[in-house]
Amino acid sequence: MIIGENMKLLKDMDINNKTVIVRCDYNVPIKDGIIEDDSRIVKSLETINYLIDHNCKIVLLSHLGRVKTPEDKEKNSLKLVAEHLSKLLNRNVTFVSECYGEEVKKTVMEHNSGDIIMLENTRYMDLEGKLESGNNPDLAKFWASLGDVFVLDAFGSAHRAHASTAGIASFIPSCVGLLIEKELDNLKDLINVEIRPFTIFMGGAKVEDKLPIIEKLLPECDHLLLGGGIANSFLKASGVEVGTSLATSDEELLAKLKVLLTNYQDKIMLPLDFVYDGSSIMDIGPMSLENYARVINESKLIFINGTPGKFEDEPFAEGTIKLLSILASCGAKVITGGGDTVNALKKFGYEDKFFFCSSGGGATLEYIANKELEALKCLE
Ligand code: 3PG
């Protein structure tokens, strides 16, 4: 997947005075009506400002969360995001409380060059028939009919070929935005890796979601250091008693983890000591950190996804704080990605301490594992 060669960039497009549909990833954490981390919104500003400078009418699309029941609609509305974006840009952002239909068409028609319109969560169209996630061509055609050019700038969702990320590209001239261009450029060392030793640290809750990716990453990396629920599941597979810790109970999955532990015993590293809450593992201990530090300090390229412990709770934050400090002083090219990782970097003041912080979580992992992303393939 080579930027510029296989896919068009914003600078290649004739966009002056055009209506441009931009798919952003505004899937941001919102709690009690507050956006807890706006970095994805901030990172979308470059493309939006570029389009404003080219006198475009801008129609913004994004998903937020997953919409499976009518109740999911309210808690996953993009209204707050539109208000926040308007503050960041210091200009009006018209929010349309629907993402499909006549009202949407009319609102877009009524606006002028330089205006910004944000439609409601694209996954509202998943309620009946999964039209967005199923990449329904009629829905993609409708969104495409609203503009002249499509810009995919949702790096965090580029591993999903949905109607709003991939489908629209079949109907109008399309390109990637400045955020995606920057992501692909900064992540390129992680694809067909030449800088070695290459170490990956992976934390996170569920091994179920990550297993296919772990299987692909293991042949690529030199070391895989594990933490969190993923490490617990591997420990359980190796016969360690993990008590009530977050870990899989799926016997088939445990058997697969055991095979990986045997086949990649020289690469996979598991924590050796722990901080507990009752009989649940909540963080890694000092011996594990020392062990991980040895490998990290010998590495030249490191990718971090997830944290070793439940850093949100102070008694279990030490492992995460110490790991970040080891990474910040190791001298390797360190690249980070994933929602939890970004939160930890922000919380402990490490936001600017690493080479690059990706706006993708699952997308970044899939990109490293598969060397391509589903939505980008559709743009090529
Ligand atoms: C993310 O936060 O990883 C992206 O926005 C994708 O969200 P999804 O996993 O719900 O598709």
Short mmCIF file of C-alpha atoms and ligand atoms in Angstrom, two decimals:
data_model
loop_
_atom_site.label_atom_id
_atom_site.label_comp_id
_atom_site.label_asym_id
_atom_site.label_seq_id
_atom_site.Cartn_x
_atom_site.Cartn_y
_atom_site.Cartn_z
CA MET A 1 0.00 0.00 0.00
CA ILE A 2 1.99 2.97 -1.26
CA ILE A 3 0.68 6.48 -0.72
CA GLY A 4 0.50 8.59 -3.83
CA GLU A 5 1.21 5.69 -6.15
CA ASN A 6 -1.87 3.53 -5.61
CA MET A 7 -4.21 6.16 -4.26
CA LYS A 8 -4.93 9.81 -4.84
CA LEU A 9 -4.02 12.49 -2.32
CA LEU A 10 -5.92 15.68 -1.61
CA LYS A 11 -3.38 17.74 -3.54
CA ASP A 12 -4.08 15.64 -6.68
CA MET A 13 -7.76 16.57 -6.70
CA ASP A 14 -9.58 19.44 -8.33
CA ILE A 15 -11.58 20.64 -5.34
CA ASN A 16 -11.80 24.42 -5.72
CA ASN A 17 -15.38 25.57 -5.07
CA LYS A 18 -16.61 21.96 -4.97
CA THR A 19 -18.83 20.19 -2.45
CA VAL A 20 -16.60 17.69 -0.66
CA ILE A 21 -17.80 14.75 1.42
CA VAL A 22 -15.26 14.00 4.16
CA ARG A 23 -15.41 10.76 6.16
CA CYS A 24 -13.76 11.48 9.53
CA ASP A 25 -13.35 9.20 12.52
CA TYR A 26 -15.12 11.09 15.29
CA ASN A 27 -15.58 7.93 17.34
CA VAL A 28 -14.41 9.71 20.51
CA PRO A 29 -14.98 8.74 24.15
CA ILE A 30 -17.96 10.66 25.60
CA LYS A 31 -18.92 10.38 29.27
CA ASP A 32 -21.75 12.30 30.97
CA GLY A 33 -22.00 14.68 28.01
CA ILE A 34 -18.26 15.45 28.02
CA ILE A 35 -15.81 14.52 25.25
CA GLU A 36 -13.00 12.90 27.24
CA ASP A 37 -10.43 12.92 24.47
CA ASP A 38 -10.79 15.20 21.44
CA SER A 39 -7.53 14.26 19.70
CA ARG A 40 -9.33 12.67 16.75
CA ILE A 41 -11.35 15.88 16.26
CA VAL A 42 -8.24 18.04 16.53
CA LYS A 43 -6.41 15.83 14.02
CA SER A 44 -9.22 16.28 11.48
CA LEU A 45 -8.77 20.08 11.41
CA GLU A 46 -5.91 20.10 8.91
CA THR A 47 -8.01 18.60 6.12
CA ILE A 48 -11.04 20.72 6.99
CA ASN A 49 -8.97 23.92 6.97
CA TYR A 50 -7.40 22.90 3.65
CA LEU A 51 -10.90 22.53 2.19
CA ILE A 52 -12.01 25.85 3.67
CA ASP A 53 -8.97 27.48 2.03
CA HIS A 54 -10.09 26.00 -1.30
CA ASN A 55 -13.57 27.46 -0.91
CA CYS A 56 -15.29 24.07 -0.60
CA LYS A 57 -18.69 23.28 0.86
CA ILE A 58 -17.83 20.55 3.38
CA VAL A 59 -20.10 17.66 4.36
CA LEU A 60 -18.71 15.67 7.29
CA LEU A 61 -19.59 12.04 7.93
CA SER A 62 -18.57 9.84 10.86
CA HIS A 63 -19.72 6.96 12.99
CA LEU A 64 -19.81 7.02 16.79
CA GLY A 65 -19.98 3.79 18.76
CA ARG A 66 -22.16 0.94 17.58
CA VAL A 67 -25.88 1.35 16.96
CA LYS A 68 -27.77 -1.89 17.52
CA THR A 69 -30.96 -0.75 19.29
CA PRO A 70 -33.07 2.43 19.08
CA GLU A 71 -31.72 3.33 22.57
CA ASP A 72 -28.17 3.34 21.19
CA LYS A 73 -29.09 6.26 18.94
CA GLU A 74 -29.31 8.95 21.59
CA LYS A 75 -26.11 8.06 23.40
CA ASN A 76 -24.24 7.88 20.11
CA SER A 77 -25.32 11.19 18.61
CA LEU A 78 -22.62 13.32 16.99
CA LYS A 79 -24.25 16.58 18.11
CA LEU A 80 -21.65 17.21 20.83
CA VAL A 81 -18.86 16.53 18.35
CA ALA A 82 -20.33 19.09 15.92
CA GLU A 83 -20.48 21.68 18.72
CA HIS A 84 -16.91 20.94 19.76
CA LEU A 85 -15.65 21.11 16.18
CA SER A 86 -17.39 24.45 15.75
CA LYS A 87 -15.51 25.80 18.80
CA LEU A 88 -12.17 24.47 17.55
CA LEU A 89 -12.67 25.98 14.09
CA ASN A 90 -14.28 29.12 15.42
CA ARG A 91 -16.94 28.92 12.74
CA ASN A 92 -20.42 27.55 12.40
CA VAL A 93 -20.91 23.81 11.87
CA THR A 94 -24.48 22.99 10.86
CA PHE A 95 -25.53 19.73 12.47
CA VAL A 96 -28.23 17.68 10.73
CA SER A 97 -29.92 15.28 13.13
CA GLU A 98 -30.27 12.65 10.40
CA CYS A 99 -27.76 11.12 8.06
CA TYR A 100 -30.11 10.04 5.26
CA GLY A 101 -33.12 11.40 3.41
CA GLU A 102 -34.67 14.54 1.97
CA GLU A 103 -33.84 16.78 4.94
CA VAL A 104 -30.14 15.96 4.53
CA LYS A 105 -30.27 16.67 0.79
CA LYS A 106 -32.11 19.95 1.32
CA THR A 107 -29.72 21.17 4.04
CA VAL A 108 -26.66 20.44 1.89
CA MET A 109 -28.26 22.16 -1.13
CA GLU A 110 -29.10 25.27 0.88
CA HIS A 111 -25.53 25.83 2.05
CA ASN A 112 -22.75 27.69 0.27
CA SER A 113 -19.02 27.47 -0.36
CA GLY A 114 -17.06 27.62 2.88
CA ASP A 115 -19.97 26.20 4.91
CA ILE A 116 -19.56 23.08 7.04
CA ILE A 117 -22.34 20.56 7.56
CA MET A 118 -22.06 17.51 9.83
CA LEU A 119 -24.54 14.68 9.40
CA GLU A 120 -25.68 12.48 12.28
CA ASN A 121 -23.89 9.19 13.04
CA THR A 122 -23.64 7.06 9.88
CA ARG A 123 -24.32 3.94 11.97
CA TYR A 124 -27.90 5.08 12.55
CA MET A 125 -28.30 3.34 9.18
CA ASP A 126 -27.30 0.04 10.82
CA LEU A 127 -30.54 -0.21 12.78
CA GLU A 128 -32.52 -1.65 9.93
CA GLY A 129 -30.47 -4.05 7.86
CA LYS A 130 -26.92 -2.92 8.72
CA LEU A 131 -26.85 -0.70 5.66
CA GLU A 132 -23.75 1.27 6.74
CA SER A 133 -21.66 -1.65 8.06
CA GLY A 134 -22.85 -3.89 5.22
CA ASN A 135 -21.61 -1.32 2.66
CA ASN A 136 -25.03 -1.00 1.06
CA PRO A 137 -24.53 0.48 -2.44
CA ASP A 138 -27.76 2.53 -2.39
CA LEU A 139 -26.76 4.19 0.86
CA ALA A 140 -23.24 4.88 -0.45
CA LYS A 141 -24.80 6.30 -3.64
CA PHE A 142 -27.03 8.60 -1.59
CA TRP A 143 -24.06 10.00 0.36
CA ALA A 144 -22.05 10.33 -2.86
CA SER A 145 -24.96 12.26 -4.45
CA LEU A 146 -24.46 15.02 -1.86
CA GLY A 147 -21.09 16.10 -3.26
CA ASP A 148 -18.56 16.19 -6.08
CA VAL A 149 -15.51 14.66 -4.38
CA PHE A 150 -15.03 12.13 -1.55
CA VAL A 151 -12.17 12.45 0.94
CA LEU A 152 -11.51 9.51 3.24
CA ASP A 153 -9.76 10.85 6.32
CA ALA A 154 -10.99 8.35 8.93
CA PHE A 155 -7.78 6.45 9.53
CA GLY A 156 -9.21 4.84 12.68
CA SER A 157 -11.98 3.28 10.55
CA ALA A 158 -9.98 2.52 7.41
CA HIS A 159 -9.93 -1.20 8.28
CA ARG A 160 -13.72 -1.26 7.76
CA ALA A 161 -15.14 -1.34 4.23
CA HIS A 162 -18.44 0.33 5.13
CA ALA A 163 -20.75 2.43 2.95
CA SER A 164 -19.31 5.70 4.31
CA THR A 165 -15.64 4.63 4.32
CA ALA A 166 -15.42 2.61 1.11
CA GLY A 167 -18.77 2.54 -0.75
CA ILE A 168 -18.89 6.25 -1.66
CA ALA A 169 -15.61 5.90 -3.58
CA SER A 170 -17.39 3.82 -6.26
CA PHE A 171 -19.53 6.78 -7.26
CA ILE A 172 -17.44 10.00 -7.20
CA PRO A 173 -13.74 10.95 -7.55
CA SER A 174 -12.05 10.04 -4.29
CA CYS A 175 -8.82 10.49 -2.38
CA VAL A 176 -7.33 10.20 1.11
CA GLY A 177 -7.15 13.26 3.36
CA LEU A 178 -4.18 14.83 5.12
CA LEU A 179 -4.66 12.82 8.32
CA ILE A 180 -4.48 9.48 6.50
CA GLU A 181 -1.54 10.68 4.42
CA LYS A 182 0.33 11.55 7.63
CA GLU A 183 -0.59 8.23 9.27
CA LEU A 184 0.64 6.13 6.33
CA ASP A 185 3.82 8.12 6.14
CA ASN A 186 4.60 7.81 9.86
CA LEU A 187 3.67 4.14 10.09
CA LYS A 188 5.69 3.06 7.05
CA ASP A 189 8.60 1.71 9.12
CA LEU A 190 6.20 -0.80 10.67
CA ILE A 191 5.40 -2.33 7.27
CA ASN A 192 8.02 -4.72 5.86
CA VAL A 193 10.23 -3.85 8.81
CA GLU A 194 13.89 -3.14 8.18
CA ILE A 195 14.76 -1.46 11.49
CA ARG A 196 15.53 -4.22 14.01
CA PRO A 197 15.19 -5.43 16.69
CA PHE A 198 11.48 -4.65 16.32
CA THR A 199 9.48 -5.02 19.52
CA ILE A 200 5.72 -4.83 20.03
CA PHE A 201 4.07 -4.27 23.39
CA MET A 202 0.43 -5.27 23.44
CA GLY A 203 -2.00 -4.80 26.30
CA GLY A 204 -5.78 -4.69 26.31
CA ALA A 205 -8.66 -6.69 27.60
CA LYS A 206 -9.74 -9.32 25.14
CA VAL A 207 -7.47 -11.82 23.48
CA GLU A 208 -10.46 -13.00 21.40
CA ASP A 209 -10.38 -9.83 19.27
CA LYS A 210 -6.63 -9.72 18.92
CA LEU A 211 -5.69 -13.36 18.25
CA PRO A 212 -5.78 -13.21 14.41
CA ILE A 213 -3.62 -10.09 14.57
CA ILE A 214 -1.18 -11.59 17.10
CA GLU A 215 -0.80 -14.62 14.82
CA LYS A 216 0.21 -12.34 11.95
CA LEU A 217 2.44 -10.05 14.02
CA LEU A 218 4.53 -12.81 15.58
CA PRO A 219 6.43 -13.74 12.40
CA GLU A 220 7.05 -10.01 11.73
CA CYS A 221 8.41 -8.86 15.10
CA ASP A 222 11.47 -9.86 17.13
CA HIS A 223 9.77 -9.60 20.53
CA LEU A 224 6.15 -9.47 21.64
CA LEU A 225 5.77 -8.19 25.20
CA LEU A 226 2.31 -8.74 26.66
CA GLY A 227 0.25 -7.11 29.40
CA GLY A 228 -3.37 -6.78 30.57
CA GLY A 229 -6.08 -9.34 29.88
CA ILE A 230 -4.20 -10.61 26.82
CA ALA A 231 -1.20 -11.55 29.00
CA ASN A 232 -3.52 -13.18 31.56
CA SER A 233 -4.99 -15.42 28.88
CA PHE A 234 -1.54 -16.48 27.68
CA LEU A 235 -0.51 -17.11 31.33
CA LYS A 236 -3.62 -19.23 31.82
CA ALA A 237 -2.82 -21.17 28.64
CA SER A 238 0.67 -21.88 30.00
CA GLY A 239 -0.81 -23.31 33.19
CA VAL A 240 -0.39 -20.31 35.53
CA GLU A 241 -3.25 -19.83 38.02
CA VAL A 242 -4.82 -16.42 37.25
CA GLY A 243 -7.68 -16.55 39.79
CA THR A 244 -10.48 -14.14 38.95
CA SER A 245 -8.34 -12.08 36.56
CA LEU A 246 -9.68 -10.98 33.21
CA ALA A 247 -8.80 -13.93 30.93
CA THR A 248 -10.52 -16.12 28.39
CA SER A 249 -12.17 -19.40 29.45
CA ASP A 250 -12.58 -20.60 25.91
CA GLU A 251 -10.70 -23.93 25.81
CA GLU A 252 -10.21 -23.83 22.05
CA LEU A 253 -8.69 -20.37 22.27
CA LEU A 254 -6.46 -21.39 25.19
CA ALA A 255 -5.21 -24.32 23.12
CA LYS A 256 -4.31 -21.93 20.28
CA LEU A 257 -2.44 -19.65 22.69
CA LYS A 258 -0.51 -22.66 23.98
CA VAL A 259 0.59 -23.50 20.43
CA LEU A 260 1.77 -19.91 19.93
CA LEU A 261 3.70 -20.04 23.21
CA THR A 262 5.50 -23.17 21.99
CA ASN A 263 6.14 -21.95 18.44
CA TYR A 264 7.27 -18.47 19.46
CA GLN A 265 8.84 -19.12 22.86
CA ASP A 266 11.83 -16.98 21.89
CA LYS A 267 9.58 -14.01 21.02
CA ILE A 268 6.64 -13.93 23.44
CA MET A 269 7.35 -12.41 26.86
CA LEU A 270 4.84 -12.60 29.70
CA PRO A 271 4.79 -10.76 33.02
CA LEU A 272 6.52 -12.57 35.91
CA ASP A 273 5.04 -10.70 38.89
CA PHE A 274 1.85 -8.80 39.49
CA VAL A 275 -0.15 -6.27 41.48
CA TYR A 276 -3.45 -7.81 42.63
CA ASP A 277 -6.89 -6.64 43.67
CA GLY A 278 -8.09 -9.64 45.68
CA SER A 279 -7.29 -12.54 43.38
CA SER A 280 -7.38 -10.50 40.19
CA ILE A 281 -4.23 -9.36 38.37
CA MET A 282 -4.48 -5.59 37.83
CA ASP A 283 -0.94 -4.56 36.89
CA ILE A 284 2.52 -5.94 36.23
CA GLY A 285 5.20 -5.92 38.93
CA PRO A 286 8.82 -4.66 39.13
CA MET A 287 10.49 -7.89 37.97
CA SER A 288 8.37 -7.93 34.81
CA LEU A 289 9.23 -4.29 34.12
CA GLU A 290 12.93 -5.00 34.54
CA ASN A 291 12.64 -7.88 32.13
CA TYR A 292 10.72 -5.79 29.58
CA ALA A 293 13.18 -2.88 30.01
CA ARG A 294 16.07 -5.15 28.99
CA VAL A 295 14.38 -5.97 25.65
CA ILE A 296 13.12 -2.42 25.09
CA ASN A 297 16.59 -0.95 25.61
CA GLU A 298 18.02 -3.27 22.95
CA SER A 299 15.24 -2.48 20.43
CA LYS A 300 15.48 0.02 17.59
CA LEU A 301 11.79 0.09 16.61
CA ILE A 302 8.88 -0.31 19.02
CA PHE A 303 5.11 -0.30 18.60
CA ILE A 304 2.87 0.07 21.65
CA ASN A 305 -0.82 -0.82 21.70
CA GLY A 306 -2.47 -0.93 25.10
CA THR A 307 -1.19 -0.68 28.65
CA PRO A 308 0.12 -3.28 31.13
CA GLY A 309 -2.37 -2.47 33.89
CA LYS A 310 -5.62 -0.73 34.79
CA PHE A 311 -3.91 2.66 34.91
CA GLU A 312 -7.18 4.55 35.42
CA ASP A 313 -7.10 3.36 39.07
CA GLU A 314 -4.15 4.86 40.92
CA PRO A 315 -3.05 1.70 42.79
CA PHE A 316 -2.65 -0.06 39.43
CA ALA A 317 -1.03 2.75 37.42
CA GLU A 318 2.61 2.16 38.34
CA GLY A 319 3.32 -0.47 35.66
CA THR A 320 1.99 1.85 32.92
CA ILE A 321 3.88 4.90 34.24
CA LYS A 322 7.17 2.98 34.52
CA LEU A 323 6.76 1.34 31.10
CA LEU A 324 6.17 4.77 29.49
CA SER A 325 9.24 6.16 31.24
CA ILE A 326 11.40 3.23 30.01
CA LEU A 327 10.09 3.76 26.47
CA ALA A 328 10.68 7.51 26.56
CA SER A 329 14.36 7.07 27.41
CA CYS A 330 15.20 3.95 25.35
CA GLY A 331 16.37 5.78 22.21
CA ALA A 332 14.31 3.58 19.84
CA LYS A 333 11.77 4.87 17.33
CA VAL A 334 8.59 4.43 19.38
CA ILE A 335 5.16 4.49 17.71
CA THR A 336 1.95 4.29 19.72
CA GLY A 337 -1.67 3.59 18.82
CA GLY A 338 -5.04 2.82 20.37
CA GLY A 339 -7.53 4.66 22.56
CA ASP A 340 -6.23 3.40 25.92
CA THR A 341 -2.65 4.12 24.98
CA VAL A 342 -3.51 7.70 23.98
CA ASN A 343 -5.37 8.20 27.29
CA ALA A 344 -2.38 6.93 29.25
CA LEU A 345 0.05 9.14 27.30
CA LYS A 346 -2.13 12.16 28.02
CA LYS A 347 -2.71 11.32 31.66
CA PHE A 348 0.96 10.83 32.47
CA GLY A 349 2.40 13.58 30.24
CA TYR A 350 3.95 11.44 27.50
CA GLU A 351 1.90 12.79 24.59
CA ASP A 352 4.86 14.41 22.81
CA LYS A 353 7.57 12.05 23.94
CA PHE A 354 7.40 9.51 21.13
CA PHE A 355 8.05 9.50 17.39
CA PHE A 356 4.37 9.18 16.41
CA CYS A 357 1.01 8.68 18.06
CA SER A 358 -1.45 7.04 15.63
CA SER A 359 -5.13 8.00 15.71
CA GLY A 360 -6.04 4.39 14.97
CA GLY A 361 -6.48 1.50 17.36
CA GLY A 362 -7.72 -1.61 15.56
CA ALA A 363 -6.90 0.05 12.23
CA THR A 364 -3.23 0.52 13.11
CA LEU A 365 -2.89 -3.07 14.30
CA GLU A 366 -4.59 -4.37 11.16
CA TYR A 367 -2.40 -2.20 8.99
CA ILE A 368 0.78 -3.56 10.56
CA ALA A 369 -0.51 -7.14 10.47
CA ASN A 370 -2.04 -7.13 6.97
CA LYS A 371 -0.03 -4.31 5.33
CA GLU A 372 -3.26 -2.97 3.87
CA LEU A 373 -6.59 -1.55 4.97
CA GLU A 374 -9.97 -2.56 3.53
CA ALA A 375 -11.33 0.96 2.89
CA LEU A 376 -8.08 2.12 1.33
CA LYS A 377 -8.09 -0.84 -1.04
CA CYS A 378 -11.44 0.44 -2.37
CA LEU A 379 -9.87 3.83 -3.04
CA GLU A 380 -6.98 2.46 -5.06
C1 3PG B 1 -11.97 2.80 16.55
O1 3PG B 1 -12.19 3.54 17.51
O2 3PG B 1 -11.16 1.85 16.62
C2 3PG B 1 -12.62 3.12 15.25
O3 3PG B 1 -13.40 4.26 15.32
C3 3PG B 1 -13.43 1.95 14.73
O4 3PG B 1 -14.52 1.68 15.56
P1 3PG B 1 -15.28 0.27 15.41
O5 3PG B 1 -14.36 -0.77 15.97
O6 3PG B 1 -16.56 0.42 16.17
O7 3PG B 1 -15.51 0.06 13.93
#
